[in-house]
Amino acid sequence: MAGPTAVSTDFVSGLLERLRAPLSAAEVNSVVDAALATCRRLYGNARSRDALPLAQAALVQCTLAGDRSLIIRAATACGLLSSDMADLVGAIEYHVQALRLAMAAENRVEMSRTWGNIGHTIGITGNYNLSVRCYRRSLSLVEPHEGPIYSRLSACTNLADNYYQLGRVDEGLAFAERALREMTPEFREQDEYSGILLHRNLVRLYLAAGRQDEAAFHVSEALRLAEGTTSVRAKIASDVTRASYELATGRSDVALTRLDQVLGRARELPPVLRDTLVCVIRAEEAAGNAARALMRLEELSDHVYGLAIERAREHVELSSLRDESGHGIDMQAAQDKARLVAKLAPLVQPETWRTLQRLSVGAVMRIDETGWHGRRVGALTKALALASGTPALQALEIGLASELHDIGMLSIPEGILSKRDSLNAAERSLVQRHSEAGAEMLRDDAHPMVFLAREIAKYHHAHWDGAGYPERVGGRFIPAPARMCAIADAYDAMVCGIGHAQPRSMIDALGELERQAGRQFDPELVSCFDALIRSESEDRGVDLETGSGFEDFQELVLSLKEDRGFV
């Protein structure tokens, strides 16, 4: 999928409406072609959420028409878009549907393409051994064919990446150099993103082999290709490529700054996020930042979908796949974690922490005259982290970092915060800017505690459904500590009447959290928080239904502030 150009929402809606209406036999081909071409453009512009309904509607029309080749195309599009949205189980289902039809038609090229797509989906989970088997199956199906075949190019490109991830550099280089030979001008014009990925793979592998001069050439090629595209994913891939080279050539500060910027954009693209996180972990470890690397590794574990692998093996077509290592991603993750833990320095309070806490109190006093909003949110977040299974020390760190979540409020003019009338669009934009402003204020300190506080400040207003800010960051791609803080922040604001809101009882506030579960908040964490508040209240004889509940709430929060400080 490639060729991204701007596609209006109205155009997508009109095309979707047409796909959902009855089509004559003569119309099916042209309308489905238009829909799938639009899906390719939306995919390139990181709009898979908009594209998937189009592909699904196209699949329905193709199925009604009984056209096998059209069904394969539409099912393939559904699978690629589903995997892009992290629905890996759904993606496997669509690809298996396409595989069955290709097998029935004995179409080896389509079978090869589909095995490659299955390998791509499994690769997103980090199970590279299993992904390699899929790509090798894809390659074997078209080896007898002469002339350029896109699935052969794709298989070689992806095998190069998978072998790099597995540390098998020589094998990776062999496939990357073969992919370079398979890349025709037509393929490059058809899919610039694949060309960038090919050069990215060569850069990584040449660097791993100590061949920096050859790597430098492919960095230039990746950047050149990226200049000619508007594709978000292509830009991310080229920036990661450049950062990999900068890191290897001693410019770690530049590389880490670039990767931090890339990571913010990558949160909108689940598969790209995983690859970016892998690169960030390696970069932080190479720069001696073991604690930060470990935090990113913990986040990465949220993006490993073992369920998708198990569901994949339920299909008879995939039953022959086995993980060659016998261990899989869980063992690799455990080894990576143990290596980073061994490098951790003893935790000490950042020199700037007391200053940051005072600034944070000053920021929230503009919306909460007590100045304790941050402290209460920190206590609630720590308790939620513990209740959700986070280790005690890590939960303590998350709670402390959450105290600074609103430090960016210092950037908002006093007149806007004190305004009692509804805010206009420009004023709302300034208020929303406080999350980015807070992240900027916390950017220069490399201490892992400040680093964690920055993540929370930046993403505590991101919504589970992607409708918050920063825009389009949602679901499990919001850092877990920020998801926890978001719930604690909203609950405290409702019960205490932060700003100009009317205080609510604790039970009413829990009800509102429940109503927003799955939209604004992580539904699992909302359930955990609800159980936590009810249990703690019962233990201490706190009445959840009492008036505004502020005094009882204060008592409850004080009970959750135990074990404060660094240990």
Coordinates of C-alpha atoms in Angstrom, one line a residue:
M1 CA 0.0 0.0 0.0
A2 CA 1.4 3.4 -1.0
G3 CA 0.9 6.5 -3.0
P4 CA -0.4 8.7 -0.2
T5 CA -2.3 11.9 -1.2
A6 CA -4.8 13.9 0.7
V7 CA -8.2 12.3 0.8
S8 CA -11.2 14.4 2.2
T9 CA -13.5 13.0 4.8
D10 CA -16.5 13.8 2.6
F11 CA -15.0 11.8 -0.3
V12 CA -14.5 8.8 2.0
S13 CA -18.1 9.1 3.4
G14 CA -19.5 9.3 -0.2
L15 CA -17.6 6.3 -1.3
L16 CA -18.6 4.3 1.7
E17 CA -22.2 5.2 1.2
R18 CA -22.0 4.0 -2.4
L19 CA -20.4 0.7 -1.3
R20 CA -23.2 0.0 1.2
A21 CA -25.8 0.4 -1.5
P22 CA -26.7 -2.3 -4.0
L23 CA -24.3 -2.4 -7.0
S24 CA -24.9 -3.8 -10.4
A25 CA -22.4 -6.5 -11.8
A26 CA -21.0 -3.8 -14.1
E27 CA -20.4 -1.4 -11.2
V28 CA -18.6 -3.7 -8.8
N29 CA -15.2 -3.7 -10.4
S30 CA -14.9 0.1 -10.8
V31 CA -16.3 1.0 -7.3
V32 CA -14.2 -1.6 -5.5
D33 CA -11.1 -0.5 -7.4
A34 CA -11.8 3.1 -6.3
A35 CA -12.4 2.0 -2.7
L36 CA -9.1 0.0 -2.5
A37 CA -7.1 2.7 -4.2
T38 CA -8.5 5.2 -1.6
C39 CA -7.6 2.7 1.2
R40 CA -4.0 2.7 -0.1
R41 CA -3.8 6.5 0.1
L42 CA -5.4 6.6 3.6
Y43 CA -3.0 3.9 4.8
G44 CA 0.0 5.9 3.6
N45 CA -1.3 8.9 5.4
A46 CA -1.7 7.0 8.7
R47 CA -5.5 6.9 8.4
S48 CA -6.2 3.2 8.6
R49 CA -9.1 3.8 11.0
D50 CA -10.9 5.7 8.2
A51 CA -9.9 3.2 5.6
L52 CA -10.9 -0.1 7.2
P53 CA -14.7 0.5 6.9
L54 CA -14.2 1.1 3.1
A55 CA -12.2 -2.1 2.8
Q56 CA -14.8 -4.1 4.8
A57 CA -17.7 -2.7 2.7
A58 CA -15.7 -3.6 -0.5
L59 CA -15.2 -7.1 0.8
V60 CA -19.0 -7.5 1.3
Q61 CA -19.6 -6.4 -2.3
C62 CA -16.9 -8.7 -3.7
T63 CA -18.4 -11.6 -1.8
L64 CA -21.9 -10.9 -3.1
A65 CA -20.4 -10.8 -6.6
G66 CA -18.6 -14.1 -6.1
D67 CA -15.4 -12.8 -7.7
R68 CA -12.5 -14.7 -6.2
S69 CA -9.7 -12.4 -7.3
L70 CA -11.6 -9.3 -6.0
I71 CA -12.4 -11.1 -2.7
I72 CA -8.6 -11.8 -2.2
R73 CA -7.8 -8.1 -2.9
A74 CA -10.4 -6.8 -0.5
A75 CA -9.6 -9.4 2.2
T76 CA -5.9 -8.5 1.9
A77 CA -6.7 -4.8 2.3
C78 CA -8.8 -5.6 5.4
G79 CA -6.0 -7.6 6.9
L80 CA -3.3 -5.0 6.4
L81 CA -5.5 -2.2 7.8
S82 CA -6.5 -4.4 10.8
S83 CA -2.9 -5.1 11.6
D84 CA -2.1 -1.4 11.3
M85 CA -4.7 -0.7 14.0
A86 CA -3.3 -3.5 16.2
D87 CA -6.2 -5.9 15.7
L88 CA -3.8 -8.7 15.0
V89 CA -6.3 -11.5 15.5
G90 CA -8.7 -9.8 13.0
A91 CA -5.8 -9.3 10.6
I92 CA -4.9 -13.0 10.7
E93 CA -8.6 -13.9 10.0
Y94 CA -8.7 -11.8 6.8
H95 CA -5.3 -13.1 5.6
V96 CA -6.4 -16.7 6.1
Q97 CA -9.5 -16.0 4.1
A98 CA -7.4 -14.7 1.2
L99 CA -4.9 -17.6 1.6
R100 CA -7.7 -20.2 1.3
L101 CA -9.0 -18.7 -1.9
A102 CA -5.5 -18.5 -3.3
M103 CA -4.8 -22.1 -2.4
A104 CA -8.1 -23.2 -4.0
A105 CA -7.1 -21.4 -7.2
E106 CA -3.5 -22.8 -7.0
N107 CA -2.3 -19.3 -7.5
R108 CA 1.3 -19.4 -6.1
V109 CA 1.9 -15.6 -6.5
E110 CA -1.2 -14.8 -4.4
M111 CA -0.3 -17.5 -1.9
S112 CA 3.2 -15.9 -1.6
R113 CA 1.8 -12.5 -1.1
T114 CA -0.6 -13.7 1.6
W115 CA 2.1 -15.6 3.5
G116 CA 4.1 -12.4 3.4
N117 CA 1.2 -10.5 4.9
I118 CA 0.8 -13.1 7.6
G119 CA 4.5 -12.8 8.4
H120 CA 4.1 -9.0 8.7
T121 CA 1.2 -9.4 11.1
I122 CA 3.1 -11.9 13.3
G123 CA 6.2 -9.7 13.1
I124 CA 4.3 -6.9 14.8
T125 CA 4.1 -9.0 17.9
G126 CA 7.9 -9.3 18.0
N127 CA 7.9 -13.1 17.3
Y128 CA 10.6 -12.9 14.7
N129 CA 11.4 -16.6 14.5
L130 CA 7.8 -17.4 13.6
S131 CA 7.7 -14.4 11.2
V132 CA 10.8 -15.7 9.4
R133 CA 9.1 -19.0 8.7
C134 CA 6.2 -17.1 7.1
Y135 CA 8.5 -15.1 4.9
R136 CA 10.5 -18.1 3.9
R137 CA 7.2 -19.9 2.9
S138 CA 6.3 -16.8 0.8
L139 CA 9.7 -16.8 -0.9
S140 CA 9.6 -20.6 -1.7
L141 CA 6.3 -20.2 -3.5
V142 CA 7.8 -17.8 -6.1
E143 CA 11.4 -18.9 -6.3
P144 CA 10.7 -20.9 -9.6
H145 CA 9.3 -17.8 -11.2
E146 CA 11.5 -15.6 -13.4
G147 CA 11.3 -11.8 -13.7
P148 CA 10.4 -9.3 -11.0
I149 CA 7.8 -10.3 -8.4
Y150 CA 6.8 -7.9 -5.7
S151 CA 6.2 -10.6 -3.0
R152 CA 9.7 -11.9 -3.5
L153 CA 11.1 -8.4 -3.0
S154 CA 8.9 -7.9 0.1
A155 CA 9.9 -11.3 1.5
C156 CA 13.7 -10.5 1.1
T157 CA 13.2 -7.0 2.6
N158 CA 11.4 -8.4 5.6
L159 CA 13.7 -11.3 6.1
A160 CA 16.6 -8.9 6.3
D161 CA 14.8 -6.9 9.1
N162 CA 13.8 -10.0 11.0
Y163 CA 17.3 -11.5 10.9
Y164 CA 18.7 -8.1 12.1
Q165 CA 16.2 -8.2 15.1
L166 CA 17.4 -11.7 15.8
G167 CA 21.1 -10.7 15.8
R168 CA 21.9 -12.8 12.7
V169 CA 23.6 -10.0 10.8
D170 CA 25.2 -12.1 8.0
E171 CA 21.9 -13.7 7.0
G172 CA 20.2 -10.4 7.2
L173 CA 22.8 -8.7 4.9
A174 CA 22.4 -11.5 2.3
F175 CA 18.7 -10.9 2.1
A176 CA 19.0 -7.1 2.2
E177 CA 21.4 -7.1 -0.7
R178 CA 19.2 -9.5 -2.6
A179 CA 16.2 -7.2 -2.0
L180 CA 18.3 -4.3 -3.4
R181 CA 18.8 -6.4 -6.6
E182 CA 15.1 -7.2 -6.7
M183 CA 14.0 -3.5 -6.4
T184 CA 13.1 -2.4 -9.9
P185 CA 12.3 1.2 -10.8
E186 CA 8.7 0.3 -11.2
F187 CA 8.5 -1.2 -7.7
R188 CA 10.3 1.9 -6.3
E189 CA 7.8 4.2 -7.9
Q190 CA 4.9 2.0 -6.8
D191 CA 5.9 1.9 -3.2
E192 CA 8.5 4.5 -1.9
Y193 CA 7.9 3.3 1.7
S194 CA 9.2 -0.1 0.9
G195 CA 12.3 1.5 -0.7
I196 CA 12.9 3.5 2.5
L197 CA 12.5 0.3 4.6
L198 CA 15.0 -1.5 2.4
H199 CA 17.6 1.3 2.9
R200 CA 16.8 1.4 6.6
N201 CA 17.6 -2.4 6.8
L202 CA 20.9 -2.0 5.0
V203 CA 21.9 0.9 7.3
R204 CA 21.2 -1.2 10.4
L205 CA 22.9 -4.3 9.1
Y206 CA 26.0 -2.5 7.7
L207 CA 26.4 -0.6 11.0
A208 CA 26.1 -3.9 12.9
A209 CA 28.8 -5.3 10.6
G210 CA 31.1 -2.3 11.2
R211 CA 30.7 -1.0 7.6
Q212 CA 29.9 2.6 8.3
D213 CA 30.8 4.0 4.9
E214 CA 28.4 1.7 3.2
A215 CA 25.7 2.6 5.8
A216 CA 26.2 6.3 5.2
F217 CA 25.3 5.9 1.5
H218 CA 22.0 4.2 2.3
V219 CA 21.1 6.9 4.9
S220 CA 21.4 9.4 2.1
E221 CA 19.2 7.3 -0.1
A222 CA 16.5 6.9 2.6
L223 CA 16.4 10.6 3.2
R224 CA 16.2 11.3 -0.5
L225 CA 13.2 9.1 -0.9
A226 CA 11.5 10.5 2.1
E227 CA 11.8 14.0 0.6
G228 CA 9.4 13.0 -2.2
T229 CA 6.6 11.6 -0.1
T230 CA 3.9 12.9 2.3
S231 CA 3.6 9.5 4.0
V232 CA 3.8 9.8 7.8
R233 CA 5.2 6.3 8.1
A234 CA 7.8 6.9 5.4
K235 CA 9.0 10.0 7.3
I236 CA 9.2 8.1 10.5
A237 CA 11.2 5.3 8.9
S238 CA 13.7 7.7 7.4
D239 CA 14.1 9.6 10.7
V240 CA 14.7 6.3 12.6
T241 CA 17.3 5.4 9.9
R242 CA 19.1 8.7 10.4
A243 CA 19.0 8.3 14.2
S244 CA 20.5 4.8 14.0
Y245 CA 23.4 6.2 12.0
E246 CA 23.9 9.2 14.4
L247 CA 23.9 6.8 17.4
A248 CA 26.5 4.6 15.8
T249 CA 28.8 7.5 14.9
G250 CA 28.9 9.0 18.4
R251 CA 26.1 11.6 18.2
S252 CA 23.9 10.0 20.8
D253 CA 22.4 13.3 22.1
V254 CA 21.2 14.2 18.6
A255 CA 19.9 10.7 18.0
L256 CA 18.0 10.5 21.3
T257 CA 16.4 13.9 20.7
R258 CA 15.3 12.8 17.2
L259 CA 14.0 9.5 18.4
D260 CA 12.0 11.3 21.1
Q261 CA 10.3 13.4 18.5
V262 CA 9.7 10.4 16.2
L263 CA 8.2 8.4 19.1
G264 CA 5.5 11.1 19.6
R265 CA 4.5 10.7 15.9
A266 CA 4.8 6.9 16.0
R267 CA 2.1 6.5 18.7
E268 CA -0.5 7.1 16.0
L269 CA 0.8 4.0 14.1
P270 CA 0.8 0.7 16.1
P271 CA 3.2 -1.3 14.0
V272 CA 5.6 1.7 13.5
L273 CA 5.4 2.4 17.2
R274 CA 6.7 -1.1 18.1
D275 CA 9.7 -0.8 15.7
T276 CA 10.4 2.7 17.0
L277 CA 10.3 1.6 20.6
V278 CA 12.8 -1.2 19.8
C279 CA 15.1 1.4 18.3
V280 CA 14.7 3.8 21.3
I281 CA 15.5 1.0 23.8
R282 CA 18.7 0.2 22.0
A283 CA 19.6 3.8 21.7
E284 CA 19.0 4.5 25.4
E285 CA 20.9 1.5 26.5
A286 CA 23.8 2.4 24.2
A287 CA 23.8 5.9 25.7
G288 CA 24.1 4.5 29.2
N289 CA 20.5 5.3 30.2
A290 CA 19.5 1.8 31.5
A291 CA 16.5 3.1 33.6
R292 CA 15.0 4.9 30.6
A293 CA 15.6 1.9 28.4
L294 CA 13.8 -0.3 31.0
M295 CA 10.8 2.1 31.0
R296 CA 10.6 1.8 27.2
L297 CA 10.9 -2.0 27.5
E298 CA 8.0 -2.1 29.9
E299 CA 6.0 -0.1 27.4
L300 CA 7.0 -2.3 24.6
S301 CA 5.6 -5.3 26.5
D302 CA 2.2 -3.7 26.2
H303 CA 2.5 -4.1 22.4
V304 CA 3.3 -7.9 22.3
Y305 CA 0.1 -9.7 21.4
G306 CA 0.7 -13.4 22.2
L307 CA -3.0 -14.1 21.7
A308 CA -2.6 -13.3 18.0
I309 CA 0.0 -16.0 17.7
E310 CA -2.1 -18.6 19.5
R311 CA -5.1 -17.7 17.4
A312 CA -3.0 -17.9 14.2
R313 CA -2.1 -21.5 15.0
E314 CA -5.7 -22.5 15.3
H315 CA -6.0 -22.3 11.5
V316 CA -5.0 -25.5 9.7
E317 CA -3.2 -23.5 7.0
L318 CA -0.8 -22.2 9.7
S319 CA -0.6 -25.3 11.8
S320 CA 2.8 -26.3 10.5
L321 CA 4.5 -23.1 11.8
R322 CA 6.6 -23.5 14.8
D323 CA 8.9 -21.2 16.7
E324 CA 12.4 -22.4 15.9
S325 CA 13.8 -21.2 19.2
G326 CA 11.3 -23.0 21.3
H327 CA 11.2 -19.9 23.6
G328 CA 9.7 -17.1 21.7
I329 CA 9.3 -13.4 22.7
D330 CA 8.7 -14.0 26.4
M331 CA 12.1 -15.4 26.9
Q332 CA 13.8 -12.6 24.8
A333 CA 11.9 -9.9 26.8
A334 CA 12.9 -11.5 30.1
Q335 CA 16.6 -11.6 29.0
D336 CA 16.4 -7.9 27.8
K337 CA 14.8 -6.9 31.1
A338 CA 17.4 -8.8 33.2
R339 CA 20.3 -7.2 31.3
L340 CA 18.9 -3.7 31.8
V341 CA 18.1 -4.2 35.5
A342 CA 21.7 -5.3 36.1
K343 CA 22.8 -1.9 34.7
L344 CA 20.5 0.2 36.9
A345 CA 22.2 2.7 39.3
P346 CA 20.6 3.2 42.8
L347 CA 17.6 5.4 42.6
V348 CA 18.2 8.9 44.1
Q349 CA 16.0 11.9 44.1
P350 CA 16.7 14.3 41.2
E351 CA 18.4 17.5 42.3
T352 CA 15.7 19.5 40.6
W353 CA 12.8 17.6 42.1
R354 CA 11.9 19.9 44.9
T355 CA 11.9 22.9 42.6
L356 CA 9.7 21.0 40.1
Q357 CA 7.3 20.1 42.9
R358 CA 7.1 23.8 44.0
L359 CA 6.5 24.9 40.4
S360 CA 3.8 22.3 40.0
V361 CA 2.0 23.4 43.2
G362 CA 2.2 27.0 41.9
A363 CA 0.7 25.9 38.6
V364 CA -2.3 24.0 40.1
M365 CA -3.0 26.8 42.6
R366 CA -4.4 28.7 39.7
I367 CA -7.2 26.1 39.3
D368 CA -7.2 24.7 42.9
E369 CA -6.7 27.2 45.7
T370 CA -5.5 24.4 48.1
G371 CA -2.6 23.7 45.7
W372 CA -2.9 20.0 46.5
H373 CA -4.5 18.8 43.3
G374 CA -1.1 17.4 42.1
R375 CA -0.4 15.7 45.4
R376 CA -3.9 14.1 45.5
V377 CA -3.6 12.9 41.9
G378 CA -0.2 11.4 42.7
A379 CA -1.5 9.5 45.7
L380 CA -4.5 8.2 43.7
T381 CA -2.3 7.2 40.7
K382 CA 0.2 5.4 42.9
A383 CA -2.7 3.5 44.5
L384 CA -4.1 2.6 41.1
A385 CA -0.7 1.4 39.9
L386 CA -0.4 -0.9 42.9
A387 CA -3.9 -2.2 42.5
S388 CA -3.3 -2.9 38.8
G389 CA -0.3 -5.1 39.6
T390 CA 2.6 -2.6 39.2
P391 CA 5.6 -3.5 41.4
A392 CA 5.7 -1.3 44.6
L393 CA 8.8 0.8 43.7
Q394 CA 7.6 1.4 40.2
A395 CA 4.1 2.4 41.5
L396 CA 5.8 4.8 43.9
E397 CA 7.7 6.4 41.0
I398 CA 4.6 6.7 38.9
G399 CA 2.8 8.4 41.8
L400 CA 5.5 10.9 42.4
A401 CA 5.9 11.7 38.7
S402 CA 2.1 12.2 38.4
E403 CA 2.3 15.0 40.9
L404 CA 3.8 17.1 38.1
H405 CA 1.2 16.3 35.5
D406 CA -0.3 19.8 35.4
I407 CA 3.0 21.8 35.6
G408 CA 2.3 23.1 32.1
M409 CA -0.6 25.1 33.5
L410 CA 2.0 27.8 34.1
S411 CA 2.0 28.5 30.4
I412 CA -1.8 29.5 30.3
P413 CA -2.7 33.1 30.8
E414 CA -4.4 33.9 34.1
G415 CA -7.3 35.5 32.4
I416 CA -8.2 32.3 30.6
L417 CA -8.1 30.1 33.7
S418 CA -10.2 32.6 35.7
K419 CA -12.8 33.0 33.0
R420 CA -16.2 31.8 34.0
D421 CA -17.9 32.0 30.6
S422 CA -17.4 29.3 28.0
L423 CA -14.0 29.4 26.3
N424 CA -13.7 30.1 22.6
A425 CA -11.8 27.8 20.2
A426 CA -8.5 29.8 20.6
E427 CA -8.7 29.7 24.4
R428 CA -9.5 26.0 24.5
S429 CA -6.4 25.4 22.3
L430 CA -4.3 27.3 24.7
V431 CA -5.6 25.3 27.6
Q432 CA -5.0 22.0 25.8
R433 CA -1.5 23.2 25.1
H434 CA -0.6 22.8 28.8
S435 CA 0.2 19.1 28.2
E436 CA 2.8 19.9 25.5
A437 CA 4.1 22.8 27.6
G438 CA 4.5 20.6 30.6
A439 CA 6.5 18.1 28.5
E440 CA 8.7 20.9 27.2
M441 CA 9.4 22.2 30.8
L442 CA 10.5 18.7 31.8
R443 CA 12.5 17.9 28.7
D444 CA 16.1 18.9 29.6
D445 CA 16.5 16.7 32.7
A446 CA 17.8 13.2 31.8
H447 CA 16.8 11.7 35.2
P448 CA 14.4 8.8 34.8
M449 CA 11.9 10.2 37.3
V450 CA 11.7 13.5 35.3
F451 CA 11.6 11.5 32.1
L452 CA 8.6 9.6 33.5
A453 CA 6.9 12.8 34.6
R454 CA 7.4 14.2 31.1
E455 CA 5.6 11.3 29.6
I456 CA 2.7 11.7 32.0
A457 CA 2.4 15.4 31.5
K458 CA 2.3 15.0 27.7
Y459 CA -0.2 12.2 27.5
H460 CA -2.6 12.5 30.5
H461 CA -5.2 14.1 28.3
A462 CA -5.0 11.5 25.5
H463 CA -8.2 9.5 25.2
W464 CA -8.6 5.8 24.9
D465 CA -10.7 6.3 21.7
G466 CA -8.0 8.7 20.2
A467 CA -10.2 11.8 20.5
G468 CA -8.2 13.6 23.1
Y469 CA -4.9 15.4 22.8
P470 CA -2.3 14.9 21.5
E471 CA -4.7 14.0 18.6
R472 CA -5.0 10.4 17.4
V473 CA -3.0 8.8 20.2
G474 CA -5.2 6.3 21.9
G475 CA -5.7 2.8 23.4
R476 CA -2.7 1.0 24.7
F477 CA -0.4 3.3 22.7
I478 CA -0.9 5.9 25.4
P479 CA 1.8 5.2 28.0
A480 CA 0.3 3.2 30.9
P481 CA 1.3 5.7 33.6
A482 CA -0.4 8.5 31.7
R483 CA -3.6 6.3 31.4
M484 CA -3.5 5.8 35.2
C485 CA -2.9 9.5 35.9
A486 CA -5.8 10.5 33.5
I487 CA -8.3 8.6 35.7
A488 CA -7.0 10.0 38.9
D489 CA -6.9 13.5 37.5
A490 CA -10.5 13.4 36.3
Y491 CA -11.7 11.8 39.5
D492 CA -10.0 14.4 41.7
A493 CA -11.3 17.2 39.5
M494 CA -14.9 16.0 39.7
V495 CA -14.9 15.4 43.5
C496 CA -13.0 18.6 44.4
G497 CA -14.7 20.8 41.8
I498 CA -11.4 21.9 40.2
G499 CA -11.7 25.1 38.2
H500 CA -15.3 26.3 38.1
A501 CA -16.9 22.9 38.2
Q502 CA -19.5 22.0 40.9
P503 CA -18.1 19.3 43.3
R504 CA -19.6 15.9 43.0
S505 CA -20.0 13.0 45.4
M506 CA -17.5 10.3 45.1
I507 CA -20.1 7.8 43.9
D508 CA -21.3 10.2 41.2
A509 CA -17.7 10.7 40.1
L510 CA -17.2 6.9 39.9
G511 CA -20.3 6.7 37.7
E512 CA -19.0 9.3 35.3
L513 CA -15.7 7.4 35.0
E514 CA -17.7 4.3 34.2
R515 CA -19.6 6.1 31.5
Q516 CA -16.4 7.3 29.9
A517 CA -14.7 3.9 30.1
G518 CA -13.7 2.8 26.6
R519 CA -14.0 6.3 25.3
Q520 CA -11.9 8.7 27.4
F521 CA -10.4 6.1 29.8
D522 CA -8.8 2.6 29.7
P523 CA -11.8 0.4 30.7
E524 CA -9.7 -2.1 32.6
L525 CA -8.1 0.6 34.7
V526 CA -11.5 2.2 35.4
S527 CA -12.8 -1.0 36.8
C528 CA -9.6 -1.4 38.9
F529 CA -9.9 2.2 40.2
D530 CA -13.6 1.7 41.0
A531 CA -12.9 -1.4 43.0
L532 CA -10.0 0.4 44.7
I533 CA -12.1 3.4 45.8
R534 CA -15.0 1.3 47.0
S535 CA -12.7 -1.1 49.0
E536 CA -10.6 1.7 50.6
S537 CA -13.8 3.7 51.5
E538 CA -15.4 0.6 53.1
D539 CA -12.3 -0.1 55.1
R540 CA -12.2 3.4 56.5
G541 CA -15.9 3.9 56.9
V542 CA -16.0 6.7 54.2
D543 CA -19.5 7.4 52.8
L544 CA -19.2 7.6 49.0
E545 CA -22.6 9.3 48.6
T546 CA -22.1 12.2 51.1
G547 CA -22.7 15.6 49.5
S548 CA -19.7 16.8 47.6
G549 CA -17.6 14.3 49.5
F550 CA -14.6 16.6 49.7
E551 CA -13.7 16.0 53.4
D552 CA -14.3 12.3 53.1
F553 CA -12.2 12.3 49.9
Q554 CA -9.4 14.1 51.7
E555 CA -9.4 11.5 54.4
L556 CA -9.3 8.8 51.8
V557 CA -6.4 10.4 49.9
L558 CA -4.4 10.8 53.1
S559 CA -4.7 7.1 53.7
L560 CA -3.3 6.5 50.2
K561 CA -0.3 8.7 50.7
E562 CA 1.5 6.2 52.9
D563 CA 5.1 5.2 52.1
R564 CA 5.9 8.5 50.6
G565 CA 9.5 9.4 49.5
F566 CA 12.2 7.5 47.7
V567 CA 13.3 4.0 48.9

